[in-house]
Coordinates of C-alpha atoms and ligand atoms in Angstrom, one line a residue:
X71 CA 85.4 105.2 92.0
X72 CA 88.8 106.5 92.3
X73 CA 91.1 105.4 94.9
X74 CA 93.5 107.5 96.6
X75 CA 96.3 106.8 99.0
X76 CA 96.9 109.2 101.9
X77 CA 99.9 108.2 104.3
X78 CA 99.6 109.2 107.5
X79 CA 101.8 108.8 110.6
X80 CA 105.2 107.0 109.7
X81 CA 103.8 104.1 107.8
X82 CA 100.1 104.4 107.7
X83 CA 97.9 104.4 104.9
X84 CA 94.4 106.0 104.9
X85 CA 92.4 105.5 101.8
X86 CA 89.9 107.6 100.2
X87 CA 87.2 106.2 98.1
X88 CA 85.8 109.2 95.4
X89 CA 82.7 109.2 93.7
X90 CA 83.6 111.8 91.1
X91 CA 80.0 111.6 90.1
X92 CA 78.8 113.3 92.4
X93 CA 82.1 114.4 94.1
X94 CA 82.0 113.1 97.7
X95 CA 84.1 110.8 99.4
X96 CA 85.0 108.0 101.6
X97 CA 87.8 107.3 103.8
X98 CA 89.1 104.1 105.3
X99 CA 91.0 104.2 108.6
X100 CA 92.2 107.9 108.9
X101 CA 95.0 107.3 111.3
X102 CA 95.2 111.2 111.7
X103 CA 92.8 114.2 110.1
X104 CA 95.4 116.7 109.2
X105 CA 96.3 115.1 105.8
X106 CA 92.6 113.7 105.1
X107 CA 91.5 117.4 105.3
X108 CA 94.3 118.9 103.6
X109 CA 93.2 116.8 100.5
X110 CA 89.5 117.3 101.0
X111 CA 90.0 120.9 100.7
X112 CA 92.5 120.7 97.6
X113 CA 89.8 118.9 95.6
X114 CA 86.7 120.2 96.8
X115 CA 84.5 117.2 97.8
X116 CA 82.7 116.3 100.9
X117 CA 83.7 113.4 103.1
X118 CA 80.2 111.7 103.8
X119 CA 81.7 108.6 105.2
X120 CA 84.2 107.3 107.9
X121 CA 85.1 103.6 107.2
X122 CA 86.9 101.8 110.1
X123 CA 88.6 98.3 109.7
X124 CA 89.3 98.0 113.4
X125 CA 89.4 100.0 116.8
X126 CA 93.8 100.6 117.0
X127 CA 94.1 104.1 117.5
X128 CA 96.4 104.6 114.0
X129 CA 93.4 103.4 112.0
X130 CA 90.9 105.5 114.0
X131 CA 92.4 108.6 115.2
X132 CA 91.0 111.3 112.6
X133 CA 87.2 109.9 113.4
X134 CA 86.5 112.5 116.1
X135 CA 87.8 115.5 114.3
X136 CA 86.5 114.8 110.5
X137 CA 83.5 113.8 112.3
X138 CA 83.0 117.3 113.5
X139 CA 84.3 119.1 110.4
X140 CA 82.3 117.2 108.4
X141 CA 79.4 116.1 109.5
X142 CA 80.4 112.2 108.3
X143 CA 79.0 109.4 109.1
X144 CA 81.5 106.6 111.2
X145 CA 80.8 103.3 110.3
X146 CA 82.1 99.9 111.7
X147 CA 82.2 96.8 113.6
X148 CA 78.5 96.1 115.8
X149 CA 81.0 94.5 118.5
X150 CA 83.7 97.0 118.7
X151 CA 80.8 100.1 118.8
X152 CA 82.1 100.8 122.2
X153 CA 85.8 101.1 121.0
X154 CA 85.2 103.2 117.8
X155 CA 85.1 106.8 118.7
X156 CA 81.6 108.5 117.0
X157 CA 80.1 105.4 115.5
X158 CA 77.2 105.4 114.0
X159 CA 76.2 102.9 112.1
X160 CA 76.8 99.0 113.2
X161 CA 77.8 96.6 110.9
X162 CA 77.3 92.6 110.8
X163 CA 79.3 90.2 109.3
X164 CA 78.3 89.0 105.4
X165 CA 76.2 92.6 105.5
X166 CA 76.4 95.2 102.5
X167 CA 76.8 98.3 103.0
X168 CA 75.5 100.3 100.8
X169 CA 75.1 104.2 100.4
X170 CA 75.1 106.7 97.9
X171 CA 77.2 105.1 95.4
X172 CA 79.0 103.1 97.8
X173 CA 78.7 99.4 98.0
X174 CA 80.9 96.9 100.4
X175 CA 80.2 93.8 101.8
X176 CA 82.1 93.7 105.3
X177 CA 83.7 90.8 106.1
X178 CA 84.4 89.9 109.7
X179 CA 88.0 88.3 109.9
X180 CA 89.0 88.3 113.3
X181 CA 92.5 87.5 114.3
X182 CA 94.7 90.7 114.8
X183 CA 91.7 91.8 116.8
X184 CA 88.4 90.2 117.6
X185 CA 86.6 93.0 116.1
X186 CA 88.7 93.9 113.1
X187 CA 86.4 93.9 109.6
X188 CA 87.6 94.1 105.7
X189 CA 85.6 96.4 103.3
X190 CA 85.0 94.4 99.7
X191 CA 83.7 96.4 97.1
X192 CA 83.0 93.8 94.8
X193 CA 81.9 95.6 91.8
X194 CA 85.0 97.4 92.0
X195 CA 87.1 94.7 93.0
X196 CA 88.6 96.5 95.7
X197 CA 89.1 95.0 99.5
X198 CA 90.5 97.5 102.7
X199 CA 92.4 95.0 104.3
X200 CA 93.4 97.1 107.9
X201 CA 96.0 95.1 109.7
X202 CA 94.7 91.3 108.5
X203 CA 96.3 90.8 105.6
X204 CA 99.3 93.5 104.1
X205 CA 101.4 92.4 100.9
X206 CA 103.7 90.0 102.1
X207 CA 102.8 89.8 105.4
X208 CA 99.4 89.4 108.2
X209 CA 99.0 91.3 110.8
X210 CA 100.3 90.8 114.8
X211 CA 97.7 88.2 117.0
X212 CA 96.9 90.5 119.6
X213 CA 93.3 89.5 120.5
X214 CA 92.4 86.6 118.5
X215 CA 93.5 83.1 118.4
X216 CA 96.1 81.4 115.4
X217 CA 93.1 79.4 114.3
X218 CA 91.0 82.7 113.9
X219 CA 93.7 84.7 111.3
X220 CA 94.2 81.7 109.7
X221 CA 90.5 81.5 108.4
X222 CA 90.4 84.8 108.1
X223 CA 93.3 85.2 105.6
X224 CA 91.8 82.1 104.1
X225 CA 88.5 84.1 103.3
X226 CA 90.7 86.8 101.7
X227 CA 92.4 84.3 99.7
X228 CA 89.4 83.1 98.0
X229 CA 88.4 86.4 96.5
X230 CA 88.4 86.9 92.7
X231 CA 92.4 86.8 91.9
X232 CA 92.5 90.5 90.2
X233 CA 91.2 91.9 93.5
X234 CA 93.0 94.9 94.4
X235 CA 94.4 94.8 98.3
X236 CA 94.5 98.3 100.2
X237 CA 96.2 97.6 103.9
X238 CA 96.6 99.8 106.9
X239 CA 100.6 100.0 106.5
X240 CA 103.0 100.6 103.7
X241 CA 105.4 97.3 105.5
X242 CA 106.0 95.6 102.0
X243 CA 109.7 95.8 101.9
X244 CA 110.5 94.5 105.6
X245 CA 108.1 91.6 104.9
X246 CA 109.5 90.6 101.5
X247 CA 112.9 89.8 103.5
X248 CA 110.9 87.1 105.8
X249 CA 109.3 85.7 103.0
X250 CA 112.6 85.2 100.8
X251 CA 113.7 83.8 103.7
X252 CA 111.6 81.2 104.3
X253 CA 110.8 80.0 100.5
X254 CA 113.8 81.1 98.2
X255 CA 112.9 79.3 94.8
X256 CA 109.9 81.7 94.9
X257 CA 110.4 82.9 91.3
X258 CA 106.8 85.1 91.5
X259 CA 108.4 86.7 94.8
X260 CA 111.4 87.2 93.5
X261 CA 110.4 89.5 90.6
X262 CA 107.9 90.9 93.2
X263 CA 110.7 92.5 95.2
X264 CA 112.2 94.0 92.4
X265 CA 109.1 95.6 91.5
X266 CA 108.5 96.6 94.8
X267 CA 112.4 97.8 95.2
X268 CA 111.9 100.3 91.9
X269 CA 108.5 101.6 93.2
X270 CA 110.2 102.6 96.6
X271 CA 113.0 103.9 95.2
X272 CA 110.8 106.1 93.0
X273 CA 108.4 107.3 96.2
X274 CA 105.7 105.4 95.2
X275 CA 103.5 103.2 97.6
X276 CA 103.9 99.1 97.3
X277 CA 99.8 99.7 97.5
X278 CA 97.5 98.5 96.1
X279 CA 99.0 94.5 95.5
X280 CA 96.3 91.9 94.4
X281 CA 94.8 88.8 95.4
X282 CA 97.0 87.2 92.7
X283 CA 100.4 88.0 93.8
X284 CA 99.6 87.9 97.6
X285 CA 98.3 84.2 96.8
X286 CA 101.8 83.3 94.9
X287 CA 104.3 85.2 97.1
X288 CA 102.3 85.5 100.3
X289 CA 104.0 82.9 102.6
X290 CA 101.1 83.2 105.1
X291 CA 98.9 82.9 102.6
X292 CA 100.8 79.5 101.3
X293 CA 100.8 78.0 104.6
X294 CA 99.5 75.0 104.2
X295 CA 97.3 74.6 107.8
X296 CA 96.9 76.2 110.8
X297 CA 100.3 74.5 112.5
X298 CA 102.2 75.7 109.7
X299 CA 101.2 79.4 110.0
X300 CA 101.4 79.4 113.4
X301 CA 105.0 78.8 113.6
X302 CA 105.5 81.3 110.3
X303 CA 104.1 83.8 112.3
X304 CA 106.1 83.2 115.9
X305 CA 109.1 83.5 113.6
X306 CA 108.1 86.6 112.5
X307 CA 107.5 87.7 116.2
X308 CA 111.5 87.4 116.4
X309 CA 112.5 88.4 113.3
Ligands
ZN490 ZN1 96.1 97.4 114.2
FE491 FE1 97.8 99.5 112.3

């Protein structure tokens, strides 16, 4: 499985999963179906499946139109089937999913919304992260509770380390600044941000980062209970 990064929008990242194998594809969250397609075409493979972290319309907004191009197959949360446009397949939390070559367990981590999933392929060691957890940062609480991201990141967290993290947004930079801020004798985050500095300056996305570094420079990640990230992330609100 190859992994490729499409950016869509201003700072959106859809994902495409190829089986070379047999040379069709995956995507996760195509924000927009322009650039999805204009790679499809380049390489010549078929887009059998339509992977949806959550129902924000930049992580959703190509489903109707590769849908129909296509002839994929839109896959998501079971509680969110009325907000995902063309779903077809319902998925529960713990469940693998598992076709073709493809093989994810979806993990239900509520907190940015209350139907917002992550894709693990753990044979690859790959997780699509949406808007949960991004390097650096988590996402905005806009339908769940403090408690529920919390847990949810805390799920993340406990994957093997050399994981590799795919999010929804390229916002790596502008969340290194709030996290130097709040714990500057980070040594692992400072060398982070120079790494992610040079990859920027080269046009190259901060994607994917790892469970690894997330875990050591992370500061949502290193909040140490729910009070604690709560107040991280009302900072962050206002920052
Ligand atoms: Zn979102
Ligand atoms: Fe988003």
């Amino acid at each position: 499985m190859r992994v490729e990064i499409i950016p869509c929008l201003q700072d959106n990242y859809s994902y495409l999963i190829i089986d070379e194998s047999n040379k069709i594809a995956s995507v996760v969250d195509p924000s927009e179906a322009k650039p999805i397609i204009n790679f499809i075409e380049k390489e010549n493979i078929d887009l059998k499946y339509i992977l949806n972290t959550h129902h924000h319309f930049d992580h959703i907004g190509g489903n109707k139109d590769l849908k129909k191009k296509y002839n994929s197959v839109v896959i998501g949360y079971k509680d969110d089937a009325s907000r995902i446009p063309g779903i077809d397949i319902l998925l529960k939390n713990n469940q693998i999913w598992k076709a073709d070559n493809f093989e994810a367990k979806i993990m239900h981590i509520p907190g940015h919304t209350t139907g917002h999933i992550s894709f693990h392929f753990f044979k690859e060691k790959l997780i699509f992260t949406g808007d949960t957890l991004f390097s650096l940062g988590c996402g905005k609480i806009f339908e769940g509770t403090y408690q529920d991201m919390f847990d949810s990141l805390n799920q993340i967290k406990k994957l093997p380390q050399d994981t590799k993290i795919y999010c929804g947004h390229e916002y790596t930079l502008q969340n290194s600044k709030f996290c130097i801020k709040h714990d500057p004798e980070n040594l692992n985050l400072k060398n982070k941000i120079v790494e992610i500095k040079k990859k920027l300056e080269n046009n190259i996305p901060t994607i994917p980062s790892t469970i690894k570094d997330e875990n050591e420079c992370n500061i949502f990640l290193r909040a140490k209970d729910v009070e604690s990230f709560t107040k991280l992330r009302d900072l962050k609100d206002n920052f």
